[in-house]
């Protein structure tokens, strides 16, 4: 059995190889370790191996782990958010990647504790327009991004997507390129982003991080290739 530390080395090597192949600098991508369903002990092991940023999908589960860990960790919420359950996300996390409507952002802004730095926000985009998936459609982005950029206590950083699972790298790259183009269009067209352009593309997971990095990912979200396969999801 390989250890979490060995897995992290292998993933970091893949990230570095992909960055080099794309002609991007070695620090252009943040590796976010997706720790959903994994115990606090696994997060401790990953921290000992050098990782500091962790992604969680379920608020209750995350609250328990955040309380159990005293290490200086950066917490990213990446799961579905219901508007009546935003408070722990606003209070406990540093980033929320899965904002898919204005109402959620308004609640996060209202609930962010004033003593904490602004909550970093990505808008989730349904890049393949799948009826079963969360996320804004491309044509909804300008309006929502303009409004979110004006909210206090939040800092709109960029876009997140979970494309359809594909095995061909050309297809993977096309979906990631589409997200990058949307980010670039927003930066070029929205007066609200002039002062703070979107600098983040949260895209790429265990199976497709190379394609995402080739198309400009700045955060890759990797779970199973770091922590091992997950038990069947709830
Ligand atoms: C689970 C999850 C990941 C990690 O997926 P792996 O295939 O295990 O790397 C990334 N992003 C989101 C939003 C997830 O829910």
mmCIF file of C-alpha atoms and ligand atoms in Angstrom:
data_model
loop_
_atom_site.group_PDB
_atom_site.id
_atom_site.type_symbol
_atom_site.label_atom_id
_atom_site.label_comp_id
_atom_site.label_asym_id
_atom_site.label_seq_id
_atom_site.Cartn_x
_atom_site.Cartn_y
_atom_site.Cartn_z
ATOM 1 C CA UNK A 1 0.000 0.000 0.000
ATOM 2 C CA UNK A 2 1.377 3.425 -0.850
ATOM 3 C CA UNK A 3 1.312 6.108 1.803
ATOM 4 C CA UNK A 4 -0.360 9.491 1.598
ATOM 5 C CA UNK A 5 3.112 11.071 1.489
ATOM 6 C CA UNK A 6 4.091 8.915 -1.507
ATOM 7 C CA UNK A 7 0.825 9.761 -3.246
ATOM 8 C CA UNK A 8 1.411 13.471 -2.671
ATOM 9 C CA UNK A 9 4.917 13.263 -4.161
ATOM 10 C CA UNK A 10 3.528 11.544 -7.238
ATOM 11 C CA UNK A 11 0.744 14.110 -7.700
ATOM 12 C CA UNK A 12 3.169 17.001 -7.160
ATOM 13 C CA UNK A 13 5.413 15.501 -9.832
ATOM 14 C CA UNK A 14 2.468 15.299 -12.252
ATOM 15 C CA UNK A 15 1.624 18.937 -11.530
ATOM 16 C CA UNK A 16 5.226 20.012 -12.129
ATOM 17 C CA UNK A 17 5.474 17.992 -15.360
ATOM 18 C CA UNK A 18 2.230 19.515 -16.637
ATOM 19 C CA UNK A 19 3.353 23.042 -15.737
ATOM 20 C CA UNK A 20 6.665 22.549 -17.491
ATOM 21 C CA UNK A 21 4.958 21.114 -20.591
ATOM 22 C CA UNK A 22 2.701 24.177 -20.678
ATOM 23 C CA UNK A 23 5.592 26.607 -20.221
ATOM 24 C CA UNK A 24 4.090 27.884 -16.964
ATOM 25 C CA UNK A 25 6.008 28.723 -13.809
ATOM 26 C CA UNK A 26 6.497 26.077 -11.115
ATOM 27 C CA UNK A 27 4.328 27.924 -8.582
ATOM 28 C CA UNK A 28 1.403 28.688 -10.912
ATOM 29 C CA UNK A 29 -0.875 25.991 -9.502
ATOM 30 C CA UNK A 30 -2.078 25.344 -5.959
ATOM 31 C CA UNK A 31 -2.677 21.708 -5.063
ATOM 32 C CA UNK A 32 -5.925 21.466 -3.087
ATOM 33 C CA UNK A 33 -6.233 18.137 -1.274
ATOM 34 C CA UNK A 34 -9.865 17.011 -1.336
ATOM 35 C CA UNK A 35 -10.375 15.288 2.014
ATOM 36 C CA UNK A 36 -14.122 14.558 1.912
ATOM 37 C CA UNK A 37 -15.050 11.308 3.701
ATOM 38 C CA UNK A 38 -11.455 10.980 5.013
ATOM 39 C CA UNK A 39 -10.630 11.267 8.730
ATOM 40 C CA UNK A 40 -8.747 14.114 10.405
ATOM 41 C CA UNK A 41 -5.783 11.758 10.765
ATOM 42 C CA UNK A 42 -5.431 11.557 6.968
ATOM 43 C CA UNK A 43 -5.405 15.365 6.796
ATOM 44 C CA UNK A 44 -2.679 15.439 9.443
ATOM 45 C CA UNK A 45 -0.590 13.050 7.339
ATOM 46 C CA UNK A 46 -1.020 15.228 4.263
ATOM 47 C CA UNK A 47 -0.065 18.308 6.288
ATOM 48 C CA UNK A 48 3.089 16.532 7.521
ATOM 49 C CA UNK A 49 3.909 15.827 3.876
ATOM 50 C CA UNK A 50 3.692 19.538 3.102
ATOM 51 C CA UNK A 51 0.110 20.288 2.040
ATOM 52 C CA UNK A 52 -1.804 23.118 3.718
ATOM 53 C CA UNK A 53 -5.001 23.557 1.664
ATOM 54 C CA UNK A 54 -7.898 21.125 2.036
ATOM 55 C CA UNK A 55 -11.229 20.833 0.247
ATOM 56 C CA UNK A 56 -14.426 19.584 1.858
ATOM 57 C CA UNK A 57 -17.876 18.879 0.386
ATOM 58 C CA UNK A 58 -20.134 18.337 3.398
ATOM 59 C CA UNK A 59 -20.500 21.033 6.040
ATOM 60 C CA UNK A 60 -21.252 18.833 9.036
ATOM 61 C CA UNK A 61 -18.327 16.569 8.306
ATOM 62 C CA UNK A 62 -16.059 19.558 7.726
ATOM 63 C CA UNK A 63 -17.071 21.303 10.963
ATOM 64 C CA UNK A 64 -15.975 18.270 12.984
ATOM 65 C CA UNK A 65 -12.624 17.991 11.212
ATOM 66 C CA UNK A 66 -11.864 21.714 11.369
ATOM 67 C CA UNK A 67 -12.545 21.615 15.115
ATOM 68 C CA UNK A 68 -10.319 18.562 15.538
ATOM 69 C CA UNK A 69 -7.278 20.014 13.743
ATOM 70 C CA UNK A 70 -5.147 22.751 15.272
ATOM 71 C CA UNK A 71 -2.657 22.922 12.397
ATOM 72 C CA UNK A 72 -2.708 26.201 10.407
ATOM 73 C CA UNK A 73 -4.739 24.927 7.459
ATOM 74 C CA UNK A 74 -6.544 26.702 4.627
ATOM 75 C CA UNK A 75 -10.082 25.364 4.150
ATOM 76 C CA UNK A 76 -11.933 25.369 0.830
ATOM 77 C CA UNK A 77 -15.610 24.478 0.577
ATOM 78 C CA UNK A 78 -16.258 22.766 -2.770
ATOM 79 C CA UNK A 79 -19.605 21.002 -2.280
ATOM 80 C CA UNK A 80 -23.226 21.893 -2.934
ATOM 81 C CA UNK A 81 -24.519 24.751 -0.750
ATOM 82 C CA UNK A 82 -28.134 25.243 0.246
ATOM 83 C CA UNK A 83 -29.056 28.818 0.992
ATOM 84 C CA UNK A 84 -30.339 27.987 4.491
ATOM 85 C CA UNK A 85 -27.025 26.305 5.417
ATOM 86 C CA UNK A 86 -24.458 28.904 4.460
ATOM 87 C CA UNK A 87 -23.481 30.040 7.955
ATOM 88 C CA UNK A 88 -20.782 27.435 8.726
ATOM 89 C CA UNK A 89 -19.320 27.992 5.272
ATOM 90 C CA UNK A 90 -19.120 31.746 5.947
ATOM 91 C CA UNK A 91 -17.638 31.268 9.402
ATOM 92 C CA UNK A 92 -15.171 28.409 9.001
ATOM 93 C CA UNK A 93 -13.796 28.493 5.466
ATOM 94 C CA UNK A 94 -11.247 30.596 3.592
ATOM 95 C CA UNK A 95 -12.689 29.832 0.143
ATOM 96 C CA UNK A 96 -16.028 28.733 -1.304
ATOM 97 C CA UNK A 97 -15.717 27.348 -4.853
ATOM 98 C CA UNK A 98 -19.330 26.346 -5.391
ATOM 99 C CA UNK A 99 -21.349 29.573 -5.470
ATOM 100 C CA UNK A 100 -23.986 29.061 -8.160
ATOM 101 C CA UNK A 101 -26.487 31.825 -7.444
ATOM 102 C CA UNK A 102 -26.501 35.376 -6.144
ATOM 103 C CA UNK A 103 -28.611 34.532 -3.105
ATOM 104 C CA UNK A 104 -25.889 32.212 -1.773
ATOM 105 C CA UNK A 105 -23.264 34.917 -2.171
ATOM 106 C CA UNK A 106 -25.478 37.474 -0.439
ATOM 107 C CA UNK A 107 -25.936 35.169 2.531
ATOM 108 C CA UNK A 108 -22.204 34.378 2.736
ATOM 109 C CA UNK A 109 -21.462 38.114 2.679
ATOM 110 C CA UNK A 110 -23.954 38.830 5.441
ATOM 111 C CA UNK A 111 -22.692 35.947 7.589
ATOM 112 C CA UNK A 112 -18.935 36.417 7.179
ATOM 113 C CA UNK A 113 -17.574 37.370 10.606
ATOM 114 C CA UNK A 114 -16.235 40.940 10.443
ATOM 115 C CA UNK A 115 -12.966 39.992 12.142
ATOM 116 C CA UNK A 116 -12.104 37.491 9.394
ATOM 117 C CA UNK A 117 -10.508 38.424 6.053
ATOM 118 C CA UNK A 118 -12.818 38.478 3.021
ATOM 119 C CA UNK A 119 -14.104 35.063 1.962
ATOM 120 C CA UNK A 120 -12.608 34.056 -1.399
ATOM 121 C CA UNK A 121 -15.309 33.074 -3.889
ATOM 122 C CA UNK A 122 -15.422 31.139 -7.143
ATOM 123 C CA UNK A 123 -18.577 30.950 -9.225
ATOM 124 C CA UNK A 124 -19.352 27.390 -10.253
ATOM 125 C CA UNK A 125 -20.073 27.047 -13.970
ATOM 126 C CA UNK A 126 -22.026 24.177 -15.548
ATOM 127 C CA UNK A 127 -19.589 24.117 -18.431
ATOM 128 C CA UNK A 128 -21.110 21.147 -20.275
ATOM 129 C CA UNK A 129 -24.673 22.392 -19.650
ATOM 130 C CA UNK A 130 -25.665 19.121 -17.975
ATOM 131 C CA UNK A 131 -29.229 19.219 -16.595
ATOM 132 C CA UNK A 132 -28.153 17.065 -13.624
ATOM 133 C CA UNK A 133 -25.320 19.375 -12.556
ATOM 134 C CA UNK A 134 -25.110 22.471 -10.419
ATOM 135 C CA UNK A 135 -23.550 25.638 -11.725
ATOM 136 C CA UNK A 136 -24.322 28.795 -13.640
ATOM 137 C CA UNK A 137 -24.763 28.713 -17.387
ATOM 138 C CA UNK A 138 -22.354 30.854 -19.393
ATOM 139 C CA UNK A 139 -25.044 33.419 -20.240
ATOM 140 C CA UNK A 140 -25.856 33.950 -16.537
ATOM 141 C CA UNK A 141 -22.294 34.722 -15.518
ATOM 142 C CA UNK A 142 -21.942 38.443 -16.294
ATOM 143 C CA UNK A 143 -24.899 39.482 -14.221
ATOM 144 C CA UNK A 144 -24.028 37.294 -11.232
ATOM 145 C CA UNK A 145 -20.303 38.139 -11.326
ATOM 146 C CA UNK A 146 -21.020 41.887 -11.435
ATOM 147 C CA UNK A 147 -23.288 41.635 -8.411
ATOM 148 C CA UNK A 148 -21.010 39.328 -6.393
ATOM 149 C CA UNK A 149 -17.987 41.547 -7.058
ATOM 150 C CA UNK A 150 -19.770 44.403 -5.252
ATOM 151 C CA UNK A 151 -20.637 42.453 -2.096
ATOM 152 C CA UNK A 152 -18.743 43.351 1.065
ATOM 153 C CA UNK A 153 -16.805 40.666 2.977
ATOM 154 C CA UNK A 154 -16.317 38.598 -0.174
ATOM 155 C CA UNK A 155 -13.563 38.599 -2.755
ATOM 156 C CA UNK A 156 -14.602 37.216 -6.122
ATOM 157 C CA UNK A 157 -11.545 35.276 -7.334
ATOM 158 C CA UNK A 158 -12.642 33.235 -10.329
ATOM 159 C CA UNK A 159 -14.518 30.301 -11.796
ATOM 160 C CA UNK A 160 -14.837 26.632 -10.904
ATOM 161 C CA UNK A 161 -16.122 23.748 -13.026
ATOM 162 C CA UNK A 162 -16.573 20.001 -12.884
ATOM 163 C CA UNK A 163 -16.749 18.998 -16.556
ATOM 164 C CA UNK A 164 -18.288 15.794 -17.770
ATOM 165 C CA UNK A 165 -15.934 12.821 -17.246
ATOM 166 C CA UNK A 166 -14.029 12.282 -20.490
ATOM 167 C CA UNK A 167 -11.114 9.998 -21.260
ATOM 168 C CA UNK A 168 -9.697 11.794 -24.320
ATOM 169 C CA UNK A 169 -7.384 14.639 -23.469
ATOM 170 C CA UNK A 170 -8.604 16.769 -26.399
ATOM 171 C CA UNK A 171 -12.142 16.648 -25.043
ATOM 172 C CA UNK A 172 -10.935 17.359 -21.502
ATOM 173 C CA UNK A 173 -8.917 20.322 -22.720
ATOM 174 C CA UNK A 174 -11.815 21.779 -24.719
ATOM 175 C CA UNK A 175 -14.005 21.974 -21.611
ATOM 176 C CA UNK A 176 -11.235 23.576 -19.533
ATOM 177 C CA UNK A 177 -10.408 26.009 -22.344
ATOM 178 C CA UNK A 178 -14.059 27.061 -22.399
ATOM 179 C CA UNK A 179 -13.883 27.939 -18.684
ATOM 180 C CA UNK A 180 -10.685 29.930 -19.210
ATOM 181 C CA UNK A 181 -12.295 31.856 -22.070
ATOM 182 C CA UNK A 182 -15.293 32.716 -19.897
ATOM 183 C CA UNK A 183 -12.952 34.026 -17.192
ATOM 184 C CA UNK A 184 -11.050 36.125 -19.736
ATOM 185 C CA UNK A 185 -14.278 37.514 -21.220
ATOM 186 C CA UNK A 186 -15.535 38.554 -17.786
ATOM 187 C CA UNK A 187 -12.261 40.293 -17.001
ATOM 188 C CA UNK A 188 -12.366 42.139 -20.320
ATOM 189 C CA UNK A 189 -16.016 43.166 -20.172
ATOM 190 C CA UNK A 190 -17.093 43.817 -16.583
ATOM 191 C CA UNK A 191 -16.339 47.227 -15.084
ATOM 192 C CA UNK A 192 -16.871 45.683 -11.629
ATOM 193 C CA UNK A 193 -13.744 43.533 -12.143
ATOM 194 C CA UNK A 194 -11.453 46.289 -13.382
ATOM 195 C CA UNK A 195 -9.778 46.829 -10.017
ATOM 196 C CA UNK A 196 -9.552 43.135 -9.077
ATOM 197 C CA UNK A 197 -9.560 40.887 -12.156
ATOM 198 C CA UNK A 198 -10.434 37.226 -11.692
ATOM 199 C CA UNK A 199 -7.154 35.377 -11.092
ATOM 200 C CA UNK A 200 -8.436 31.861 -10.346
ATOM 201 C CA UNK A 201 -9.483 28.847 -12.399
ATOM 202 C CA UNK A 202 -10.426 25.972 -10.085
ATOM 203 C CA UNK A 203 -10.429 23.039 -12.470
ATOM 204 C CA UNK A 204 -8.879 19.581 -12.774
ATOM 205 C CA UNK A 205 -9.174 16.542 -10.506
ATOM 206 C CA UNK A 206 -7.285 13.242 -10.159
ATOM 207 C CA UNK A 207 -8.175 12.012 -13.635
ATOM 208 C CA UNK A 208 -7.722 15.183 -15.666
ATOM 209 C CA UNK A 209 -5.359 17.561 -13.868
ATOM 210 C CA UNK A 210 -2.851 17.545 -16.755
ATOM 211 C CA UNK A 211 -5.455 18.794 -19.241
ATOM 212 C CA UNK A 212 -6.628 21.439 -16.755
ATOM 213 C CA UNK A 213 -3.087 22.715 -16.152
ATOM 214 C CA UNK A 214 -2.472 22.848 -19.901
ATOM 215 C CA UNK A 215 -5.481 25.185 -20.148
ATOM 216 C CA UNK A 216 -4.573 27.483 -17.287
ATOM 217 C CA UNK A 217 -5.857 25.937 -14.048
ATOM 218 C CA UNK A 218 -4.596 27.784 -10.957
ATOM 219 C CA UNK A 219 -6.113 25.368 -8.400
ATOM 220 C CA UNK A 220 -6.410 21.625 -9.004
ATOM 221 C CA UNK A 221 -8.683 19.685 -6.641
ATOM 222 C CA UNK A 222 -7.292 16.209 -6.050
ATOM 223 C CA UNK A 223 -8.914 13.618 -3.803
ATOM 224 C CA UNK A 224 -8.534 9.950 -4.669
ATOM 225 C CA UNK A 225 -4.991 10.168 -6.048
ATOM 226 C CA UNK A 226 -3.873 11.590 -2.673
ATOM 227 C CA UNK A 227 -6.057 9.810 -0.110
ATOM 228 C CA UNK A 228 -7.032 6.655 -2.008
ATOM 229 C CA UNK A 229 -10.435 5.643 -3.305
ATOM 230 C CA UNK A 230 -13.432 6.838 -1.314
ATOM 231 C CA UNK A 231 -16.082 4.605 0.184
ATOM 232 C CA UNK A 232 -19.346 4.848 -1.798
ATOM 233 C CA UNK A 233 -20.625 8.419 -1.526
ATOM 234 C CA UNK A 234 -23.642 9.311 0.497
HETATM 235 C C1 LIG B 1 -14.522 14.824 -4.908
HETATM 236 C C2 LIG B 1 -14.222 16.070 -5.633
HETATM 237 C C3 LIG B 1 -12.954 16.299 -6.199
HETATM 238 C C4 LIG B 1 -11.827 15.285 -6.168
HETATM 239 O O1 LIG B 1 -12.091 14.255 -7.061
HETATM 240 P P1 LIG B 1 -11.002 13.073 -7.292
HETATM 241 O O2 LIG B 1 -11.453 12.476 -8.581
HETATM 242 O O3 LIG B 1 -11.137 12.157 -6.143
HETATM 243 O O4 LIG B 1 -9.684 13.700 -7.388
HETATM 244 C C5 LIG B 1 -12.728 17.518 -6.813
HETATM 245 N N1 LIG B 1 -13.687 18.473 -6.884
HETATM 246 C C6 LIG B 1 -14.916 18.278 -6.365
HETATM 247 C C7 LIG B 1 -15.920 19.368 -6.474
HETATM 248 C C8 LIG B 1 -15.222 17.082 -5.742
HETATM 249 O O5 LIG B 1 -16.457 16.914 -5.234
#
